[in-house]
Short mmCIF file of C-alpha atoms in Angstrom, two decimals:
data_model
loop_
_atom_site.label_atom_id
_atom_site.label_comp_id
_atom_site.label_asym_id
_atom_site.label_seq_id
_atom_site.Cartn_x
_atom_site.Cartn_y
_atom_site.Cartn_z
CA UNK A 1 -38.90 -36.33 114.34
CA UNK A 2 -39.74 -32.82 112.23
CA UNK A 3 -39.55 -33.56 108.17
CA UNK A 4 -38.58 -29.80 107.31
CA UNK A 5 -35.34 -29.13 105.35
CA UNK A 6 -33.80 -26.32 107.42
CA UNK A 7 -30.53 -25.06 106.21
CA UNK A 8 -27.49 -25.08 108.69
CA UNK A 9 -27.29 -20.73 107.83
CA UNK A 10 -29.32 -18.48 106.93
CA UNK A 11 -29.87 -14.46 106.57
CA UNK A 12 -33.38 -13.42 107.62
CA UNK A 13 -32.58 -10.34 105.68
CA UNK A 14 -32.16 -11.92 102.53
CA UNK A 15 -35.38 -14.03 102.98
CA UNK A 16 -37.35 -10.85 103.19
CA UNK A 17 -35.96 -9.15 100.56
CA UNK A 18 -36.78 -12.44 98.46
CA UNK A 19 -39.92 -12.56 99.59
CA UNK A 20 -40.46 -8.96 98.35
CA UNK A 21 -39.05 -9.70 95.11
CA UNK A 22 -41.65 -12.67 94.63
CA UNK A 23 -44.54 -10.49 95.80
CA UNK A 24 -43.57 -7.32 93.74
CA UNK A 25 -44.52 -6.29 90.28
CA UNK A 26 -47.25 -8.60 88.28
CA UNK A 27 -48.11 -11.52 89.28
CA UNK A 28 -46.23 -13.76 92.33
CA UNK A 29 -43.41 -15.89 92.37
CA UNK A 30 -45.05 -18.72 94.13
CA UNK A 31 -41.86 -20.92 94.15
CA UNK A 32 -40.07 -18.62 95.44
CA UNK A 33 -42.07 -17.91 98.36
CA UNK A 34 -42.01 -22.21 98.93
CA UNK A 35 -38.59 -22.19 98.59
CA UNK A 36 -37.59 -19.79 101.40
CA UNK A 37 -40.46 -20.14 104.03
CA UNK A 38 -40.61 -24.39 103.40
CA UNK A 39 -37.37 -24.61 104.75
CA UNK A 40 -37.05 -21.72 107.29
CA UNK A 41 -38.45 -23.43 111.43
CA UNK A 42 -40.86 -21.25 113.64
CA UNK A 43 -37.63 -19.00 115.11
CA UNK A 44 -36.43 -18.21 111.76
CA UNK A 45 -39.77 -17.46 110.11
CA UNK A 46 -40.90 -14.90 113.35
CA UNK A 47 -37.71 -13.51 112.47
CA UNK A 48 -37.80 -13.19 108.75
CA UNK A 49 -41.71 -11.41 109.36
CA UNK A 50 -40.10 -9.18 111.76
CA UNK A 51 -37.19 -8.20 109.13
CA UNK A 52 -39.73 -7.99 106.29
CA UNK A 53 -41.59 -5.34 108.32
CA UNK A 54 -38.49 -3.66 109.76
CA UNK A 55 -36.77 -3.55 105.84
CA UNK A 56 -40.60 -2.47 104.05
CA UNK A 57 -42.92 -1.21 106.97
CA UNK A 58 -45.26 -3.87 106.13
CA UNK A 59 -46.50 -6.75 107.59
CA UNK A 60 -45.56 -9.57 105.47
CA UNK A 61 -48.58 -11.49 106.87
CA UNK A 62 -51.17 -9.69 105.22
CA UNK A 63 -49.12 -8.80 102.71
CA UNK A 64 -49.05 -12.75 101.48
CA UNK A 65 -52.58 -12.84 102.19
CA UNK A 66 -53.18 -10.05 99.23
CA UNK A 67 -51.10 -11.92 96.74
CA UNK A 68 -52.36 -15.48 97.47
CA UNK A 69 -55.42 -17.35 97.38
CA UNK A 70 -57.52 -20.73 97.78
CA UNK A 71 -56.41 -24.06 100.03
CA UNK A 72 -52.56 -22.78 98.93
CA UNK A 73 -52.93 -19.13 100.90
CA UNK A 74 -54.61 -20.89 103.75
CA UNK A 75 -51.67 -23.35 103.92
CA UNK A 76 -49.04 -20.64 104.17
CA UNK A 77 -50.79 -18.07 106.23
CA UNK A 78 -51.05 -21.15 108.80
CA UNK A 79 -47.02 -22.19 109.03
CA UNK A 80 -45.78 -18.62 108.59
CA UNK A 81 -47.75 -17.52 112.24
CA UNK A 82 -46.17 -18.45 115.55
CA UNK A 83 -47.40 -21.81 116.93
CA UNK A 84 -49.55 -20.73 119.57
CA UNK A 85 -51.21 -17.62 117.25
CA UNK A 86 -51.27 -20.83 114.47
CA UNK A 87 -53.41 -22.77 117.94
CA UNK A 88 -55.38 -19.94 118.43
CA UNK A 89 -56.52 -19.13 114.98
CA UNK A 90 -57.56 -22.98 114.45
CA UNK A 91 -59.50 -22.99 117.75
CA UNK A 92 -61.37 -20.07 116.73
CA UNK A 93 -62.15 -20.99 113.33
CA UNK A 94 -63.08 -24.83 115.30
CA UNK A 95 -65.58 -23.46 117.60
CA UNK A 96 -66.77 -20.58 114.90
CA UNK A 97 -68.14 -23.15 112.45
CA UNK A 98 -72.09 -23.83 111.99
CA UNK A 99 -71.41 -27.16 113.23
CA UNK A 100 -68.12 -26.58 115.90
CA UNK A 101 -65.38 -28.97 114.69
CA UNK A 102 -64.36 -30.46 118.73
CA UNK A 103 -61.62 -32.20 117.58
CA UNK A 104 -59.99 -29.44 116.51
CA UNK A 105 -59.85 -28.28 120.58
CA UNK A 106 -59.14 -31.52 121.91
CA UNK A 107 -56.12 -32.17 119.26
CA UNK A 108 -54.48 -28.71 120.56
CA UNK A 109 -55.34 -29.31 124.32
CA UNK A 110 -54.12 -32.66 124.51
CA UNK A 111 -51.19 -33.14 122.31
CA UNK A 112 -49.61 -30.00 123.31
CA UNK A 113 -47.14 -29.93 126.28
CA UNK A 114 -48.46 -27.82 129.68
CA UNK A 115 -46.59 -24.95 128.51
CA UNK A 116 -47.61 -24.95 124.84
CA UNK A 117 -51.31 -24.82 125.97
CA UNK A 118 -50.63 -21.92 128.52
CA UNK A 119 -48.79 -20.02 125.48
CA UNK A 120 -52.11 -20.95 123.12
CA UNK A 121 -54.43 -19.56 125.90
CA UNK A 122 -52.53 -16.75 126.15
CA UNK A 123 -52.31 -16.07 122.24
CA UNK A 124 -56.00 -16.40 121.69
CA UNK A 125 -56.98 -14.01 124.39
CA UNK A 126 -54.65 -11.60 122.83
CA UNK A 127 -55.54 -12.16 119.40
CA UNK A 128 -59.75 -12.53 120.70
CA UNK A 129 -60.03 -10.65 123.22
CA UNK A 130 -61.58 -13.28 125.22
CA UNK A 131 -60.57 -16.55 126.42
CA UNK A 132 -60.60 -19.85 124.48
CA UNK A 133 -62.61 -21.38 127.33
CA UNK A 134 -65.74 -19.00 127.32
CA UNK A 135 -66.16 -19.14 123.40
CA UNK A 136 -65.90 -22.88 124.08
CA UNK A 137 -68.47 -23.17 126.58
CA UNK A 138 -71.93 -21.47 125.53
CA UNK A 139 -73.47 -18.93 128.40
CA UNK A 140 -76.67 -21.53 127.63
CA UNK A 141 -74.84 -24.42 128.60
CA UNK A 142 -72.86 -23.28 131.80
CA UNK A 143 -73.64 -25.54 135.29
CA UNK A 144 -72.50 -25.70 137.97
CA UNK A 145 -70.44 -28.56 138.58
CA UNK A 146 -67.83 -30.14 141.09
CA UNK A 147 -64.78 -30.60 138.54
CA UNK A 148 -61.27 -29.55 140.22
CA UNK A 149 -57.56 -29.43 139.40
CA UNK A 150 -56.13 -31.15 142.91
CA UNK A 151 -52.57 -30.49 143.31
CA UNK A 152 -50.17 -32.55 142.72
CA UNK A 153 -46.79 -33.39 144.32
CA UNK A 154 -45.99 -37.16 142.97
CA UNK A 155 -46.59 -37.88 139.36
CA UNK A 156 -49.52 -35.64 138.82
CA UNK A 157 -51.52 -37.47 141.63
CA UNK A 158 -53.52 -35.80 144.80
CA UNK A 159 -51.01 -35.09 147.71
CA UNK A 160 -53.51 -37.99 149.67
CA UNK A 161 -52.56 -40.33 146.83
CA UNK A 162 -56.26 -41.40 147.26
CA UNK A 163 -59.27 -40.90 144.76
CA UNK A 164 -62.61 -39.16 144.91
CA UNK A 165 -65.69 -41.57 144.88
CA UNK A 166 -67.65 -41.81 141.74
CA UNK A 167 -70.19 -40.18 143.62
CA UNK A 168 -68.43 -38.12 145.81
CA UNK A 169 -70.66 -34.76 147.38
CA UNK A 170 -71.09 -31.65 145.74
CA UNK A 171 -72.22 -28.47 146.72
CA UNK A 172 -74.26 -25.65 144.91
CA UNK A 173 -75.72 -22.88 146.52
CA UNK A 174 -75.37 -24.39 149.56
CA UNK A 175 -77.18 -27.95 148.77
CA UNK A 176 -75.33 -31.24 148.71
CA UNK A 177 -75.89 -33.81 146.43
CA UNK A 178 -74.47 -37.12 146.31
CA UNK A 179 -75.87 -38.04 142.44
CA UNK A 180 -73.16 -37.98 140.33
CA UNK A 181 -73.11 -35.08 137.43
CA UNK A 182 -73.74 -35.66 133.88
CA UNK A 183 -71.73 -33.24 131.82
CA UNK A 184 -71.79 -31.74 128.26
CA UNK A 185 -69.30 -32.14 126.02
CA UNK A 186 -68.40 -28.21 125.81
CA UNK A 187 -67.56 -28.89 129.10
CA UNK A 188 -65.45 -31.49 128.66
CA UNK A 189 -63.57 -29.63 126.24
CA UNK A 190 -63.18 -26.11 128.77
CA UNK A 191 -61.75 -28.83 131.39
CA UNK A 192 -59.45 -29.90 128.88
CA UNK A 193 -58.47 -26.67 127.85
CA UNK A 194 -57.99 -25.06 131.21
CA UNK A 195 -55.59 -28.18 132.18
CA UNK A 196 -52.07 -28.22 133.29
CA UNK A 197 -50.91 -30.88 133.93
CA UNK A 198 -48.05 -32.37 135.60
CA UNK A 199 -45.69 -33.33 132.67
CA UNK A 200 -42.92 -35.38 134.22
CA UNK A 201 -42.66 -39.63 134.09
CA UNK A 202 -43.63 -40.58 137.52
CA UNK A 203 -47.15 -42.88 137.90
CA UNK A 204 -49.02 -44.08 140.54
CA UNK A 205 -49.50 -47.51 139.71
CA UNK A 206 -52.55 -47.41 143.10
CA UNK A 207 -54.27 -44.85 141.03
CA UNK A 208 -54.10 -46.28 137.77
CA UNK A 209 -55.75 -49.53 139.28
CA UNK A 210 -58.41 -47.40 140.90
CA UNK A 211 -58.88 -45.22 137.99
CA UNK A 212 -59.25 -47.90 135.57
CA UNK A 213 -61.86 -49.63 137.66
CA UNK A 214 -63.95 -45.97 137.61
CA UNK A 215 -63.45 -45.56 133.66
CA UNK A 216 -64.84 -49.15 133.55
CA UNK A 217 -67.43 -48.56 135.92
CA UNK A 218 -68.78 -45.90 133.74
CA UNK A 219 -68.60 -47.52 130.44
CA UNK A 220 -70.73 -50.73 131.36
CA UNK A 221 -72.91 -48.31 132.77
CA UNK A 222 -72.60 -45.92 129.29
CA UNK A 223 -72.67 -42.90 131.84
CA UNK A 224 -69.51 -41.44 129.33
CA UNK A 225 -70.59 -37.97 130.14
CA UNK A 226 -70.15 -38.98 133.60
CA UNK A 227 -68.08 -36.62 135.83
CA UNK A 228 -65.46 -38.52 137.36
CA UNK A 229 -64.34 -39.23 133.49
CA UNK A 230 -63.96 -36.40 132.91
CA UNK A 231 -62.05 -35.24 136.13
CA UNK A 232 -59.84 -38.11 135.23
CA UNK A 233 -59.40 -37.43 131.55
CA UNK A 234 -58.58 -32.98 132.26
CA UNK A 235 -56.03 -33.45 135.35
CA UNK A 236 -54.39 -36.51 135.28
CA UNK A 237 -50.73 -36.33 133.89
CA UNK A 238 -50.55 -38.18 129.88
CA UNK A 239 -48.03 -40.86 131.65
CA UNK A 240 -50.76 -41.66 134.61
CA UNK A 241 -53.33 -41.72 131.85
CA UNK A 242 -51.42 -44.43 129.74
CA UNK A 243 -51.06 -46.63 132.58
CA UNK A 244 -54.67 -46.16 133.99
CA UNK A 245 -55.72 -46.94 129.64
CA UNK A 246 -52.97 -50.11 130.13
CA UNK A 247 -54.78 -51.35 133.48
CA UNK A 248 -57.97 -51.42 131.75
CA UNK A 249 -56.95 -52.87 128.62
CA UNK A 250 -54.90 -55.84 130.99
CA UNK A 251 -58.06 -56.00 133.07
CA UNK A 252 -61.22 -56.46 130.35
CA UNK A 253 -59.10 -57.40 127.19
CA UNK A 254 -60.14 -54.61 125.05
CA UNK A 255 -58.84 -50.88 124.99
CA UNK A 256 -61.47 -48.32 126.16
CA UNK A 257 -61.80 -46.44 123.14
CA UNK A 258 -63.27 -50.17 121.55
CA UNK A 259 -65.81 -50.07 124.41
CA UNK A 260 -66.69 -46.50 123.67
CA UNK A 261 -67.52 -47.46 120.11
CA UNK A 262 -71.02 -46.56 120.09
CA UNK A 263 -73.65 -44.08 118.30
CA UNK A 264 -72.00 -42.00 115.63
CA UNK A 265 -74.40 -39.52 115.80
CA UNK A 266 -73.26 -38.82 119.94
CA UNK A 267 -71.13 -35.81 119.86
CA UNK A 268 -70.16 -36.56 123.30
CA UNK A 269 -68.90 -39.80 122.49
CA UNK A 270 -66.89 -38.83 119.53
CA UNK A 271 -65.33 -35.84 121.56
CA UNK A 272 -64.53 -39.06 124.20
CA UNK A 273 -62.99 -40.87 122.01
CA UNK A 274 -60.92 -38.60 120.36
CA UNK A 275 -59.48 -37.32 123.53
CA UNK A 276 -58.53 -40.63 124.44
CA UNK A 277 -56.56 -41.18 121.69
CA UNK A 278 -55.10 -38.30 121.64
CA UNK A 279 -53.75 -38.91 125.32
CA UNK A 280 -52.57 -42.15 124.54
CA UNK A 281 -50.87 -42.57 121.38
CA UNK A 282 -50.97 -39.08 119.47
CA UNK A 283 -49.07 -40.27 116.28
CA UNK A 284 -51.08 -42.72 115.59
CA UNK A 285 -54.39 -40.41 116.11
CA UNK A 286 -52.99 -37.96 113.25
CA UNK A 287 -51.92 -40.89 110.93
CA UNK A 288 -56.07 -41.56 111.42
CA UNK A 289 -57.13 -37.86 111.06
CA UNK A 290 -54.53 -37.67 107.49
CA UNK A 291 -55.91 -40.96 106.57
CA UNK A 292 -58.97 -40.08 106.54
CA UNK A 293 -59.36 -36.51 104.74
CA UNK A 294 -57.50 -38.32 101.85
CA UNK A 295 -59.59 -41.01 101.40
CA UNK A 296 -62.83 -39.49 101.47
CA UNK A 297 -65.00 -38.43 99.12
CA UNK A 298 -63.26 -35.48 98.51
CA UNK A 299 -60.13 -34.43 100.35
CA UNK A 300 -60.55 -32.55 103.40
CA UNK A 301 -57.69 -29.76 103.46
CA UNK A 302 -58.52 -28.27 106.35
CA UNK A 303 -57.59 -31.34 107.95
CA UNK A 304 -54.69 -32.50 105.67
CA UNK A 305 -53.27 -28.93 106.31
CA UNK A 306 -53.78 -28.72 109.89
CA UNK A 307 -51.83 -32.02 110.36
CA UNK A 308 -48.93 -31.41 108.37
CA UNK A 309 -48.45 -27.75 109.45
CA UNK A 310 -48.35 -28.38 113.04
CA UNK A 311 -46.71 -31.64 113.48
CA UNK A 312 -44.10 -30.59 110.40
CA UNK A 313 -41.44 -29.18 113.42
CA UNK A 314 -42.48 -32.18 115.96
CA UNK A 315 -43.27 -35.53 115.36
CA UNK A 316 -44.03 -35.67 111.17
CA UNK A 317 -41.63 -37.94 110.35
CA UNK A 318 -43.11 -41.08 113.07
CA UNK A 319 -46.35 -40.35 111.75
CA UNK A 320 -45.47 -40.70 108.05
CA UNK A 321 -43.84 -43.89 109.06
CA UNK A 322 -46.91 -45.32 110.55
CA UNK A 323 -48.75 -43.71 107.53
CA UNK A 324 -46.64 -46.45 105.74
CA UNK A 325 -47.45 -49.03 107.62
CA UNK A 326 -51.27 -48.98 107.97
CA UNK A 327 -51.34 -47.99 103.75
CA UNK A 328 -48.74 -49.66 102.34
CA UNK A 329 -48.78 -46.30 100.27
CA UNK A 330 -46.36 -42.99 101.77
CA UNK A 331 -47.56 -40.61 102.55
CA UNK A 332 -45.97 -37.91 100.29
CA UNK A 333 -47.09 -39.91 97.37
CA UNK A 334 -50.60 -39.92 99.23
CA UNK A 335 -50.84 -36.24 99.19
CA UNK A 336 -49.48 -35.64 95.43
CA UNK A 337 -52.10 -37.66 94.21
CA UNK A 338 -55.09 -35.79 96.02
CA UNK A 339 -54.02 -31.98 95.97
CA UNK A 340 -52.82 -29.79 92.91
CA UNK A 341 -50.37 -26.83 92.15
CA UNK A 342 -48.94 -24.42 94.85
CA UNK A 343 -50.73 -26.19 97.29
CA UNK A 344 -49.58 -29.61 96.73
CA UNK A 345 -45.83 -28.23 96.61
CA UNK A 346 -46.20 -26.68 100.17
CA UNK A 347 -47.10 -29.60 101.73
CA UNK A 348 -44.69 -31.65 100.40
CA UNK A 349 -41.99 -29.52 101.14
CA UNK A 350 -43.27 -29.53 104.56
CA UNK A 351 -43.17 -33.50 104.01
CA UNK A 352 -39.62 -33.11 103.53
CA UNK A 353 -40.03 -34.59 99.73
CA UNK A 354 -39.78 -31.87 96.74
CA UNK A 355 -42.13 -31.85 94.10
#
């Protein structure tokens, strides 16, 4: 469930003329800007921007930008865009880093719905000019490979119902090969982010056996880059996936992601890992990802932002609750103690709890 505070009416035109008001003249009315865009969802906001610029013929995007500044101006800029721009802009700053941030991608590719992903593609090739899946693939690091999207017409399965071997033939250039291809972990995440999957509740409980079996088949072997996991991971549908995870927890009495505990220094791995989770039990992967840029050394507000922002509308509420439960401490009381000012009172608004 979302934790915003939306009110039952309101007039777009009167949030942009307050918004004016609090950027006009010396120095900003902070609060004031909190107290209309906190509580306004993503239909209301486009709205209110489109208002502001209709009213002032000026974009009230860049016009915040010029009046705000620091983790506070970063935090705003990010909930006022549309969801998918909001996607793209966080891929691009992801992959743009020194040292790309590959969570980042898989979060967005697999805890949005089919459609959601499409409209994030779509957003960053308008916004980039190019498509999220050649920034996140290096030219340097492109092979060919055998990975493909089967169709589907029960539960996200292959109309055969059957599976591929592990080391099923490949061609390139006209050779076959029957050795099994090890992949990089940019190219896990461009199979990831050019999936759509099938999105309904059917499973195939003959597939989840088999798949299991392959995932397992893998791990003891520690080939995690191998192909086949990654075929599985990118096109099978998030219900087929939790029963295939179930069948292999039932089978070997651990969960996968505990057998892919490994070198923390493997990028690979900890791209794995985090896609796994993010498949299989979302909420509790951002109640991890919030836990953890509090409690460092240091809070991480890219992080603490990202989370709160984007889940805010969806699914903050469950995650605050399980928050609770793993800290003994909520959340909101979590986040007043590590951030300051403006900033602080954002998120909490956007926690539903007023400073």
């Amino acid at each position: 469930m979302a934790t915003i505070d939306v009110p039952e009416q309101v007039s777009v035109l009167a949030d942009a003329e307050a918004l004016r008001k609090a950027c006009k003249g010396w120095g900003t009315d902070e609060k004031a800007i909190i107290s209309v865009l906190g509580h306004r969802n993503a239909v209301q906001r486009k709205q209110i921007r489109l208002a502001y610029e209709d009213l002032y013929q000026e974009d009230l995007i860049k016009r915040l930008e010029s009046e705000l500044s620091g983790d506070f101006e970063k935090a705003v800029y990010r909930w006022i865009l549309d969801p998918a721009d909001r996607d793209a802009v966080l891929a691009n700053v992801a992959i743009k880093k020194l040292s790309p941030d590959h969570h980042v991608i898989v979060e967005i590719s697999c805890t949005r719905s089919p459609e959601e992903l499409l409209a994030v593609r779509r957003a960053y090739q308008a916004r980039y000019k190019h498509s999220l899946e050649e920034d996140d693939l290096r030219p340097s690091e492109i092979a060919p490979t055998s990975i493909d999207i089967t169709t589907s017409n029960r539960g996200g399965q292959s109309d055969s119902g059957g599976l591929r071997s592990s080391r099923h033939i490949k061609e390139v250039k006209g050779c076959r090969s029957l050795v099994p291809e090890m992949l990089s972990d940019d190219q896990l995440l461009v199979a990831l982010v050019s999936a759509f999957r099938y999105d309904g509740e059917e499973i195939n409980t003959r597939v989840a056996n088999s798949e299991a079996k392959i995932l397992h088949e893998a791990v003891k072997d520690k080939e995690f880059n191998h192909e086949e996991i990654i075929r599985i991971l990118s096109t099978r549908s998030k219900m087929q996936l939790m029963a295939t995870f179930n069948r292999y927890r039932d089978d070997h009495g651990t969960t996968i992601t505990k057998n892919l505990e490994g070198d923390s220094g493997d990028e690979f791995l900890k791209t794995l890992r985090a896609t796994i989770r993010c498949l299989n039990d979302p909420k509790k992967y951002f109640e991890k990802v919030l836990r953890n840029s509090i409690r460092r050394v240091g809070t991480d507000e890219d992080a603490l932002t990202r989370v709160i922002v984007t889940r805010a509308e969806k699914d903050l509420k469950d995650i605050k609750e399980l928050y609770y439960k793993r800290n003994s401490v909520p959340l909101d009381q979590a986040v007043a103690k590590d951030t300051t000012g403006d900033y602080k009172a954002l998120l909490l608004t956007l926690l539903g709890k007023e400073d």
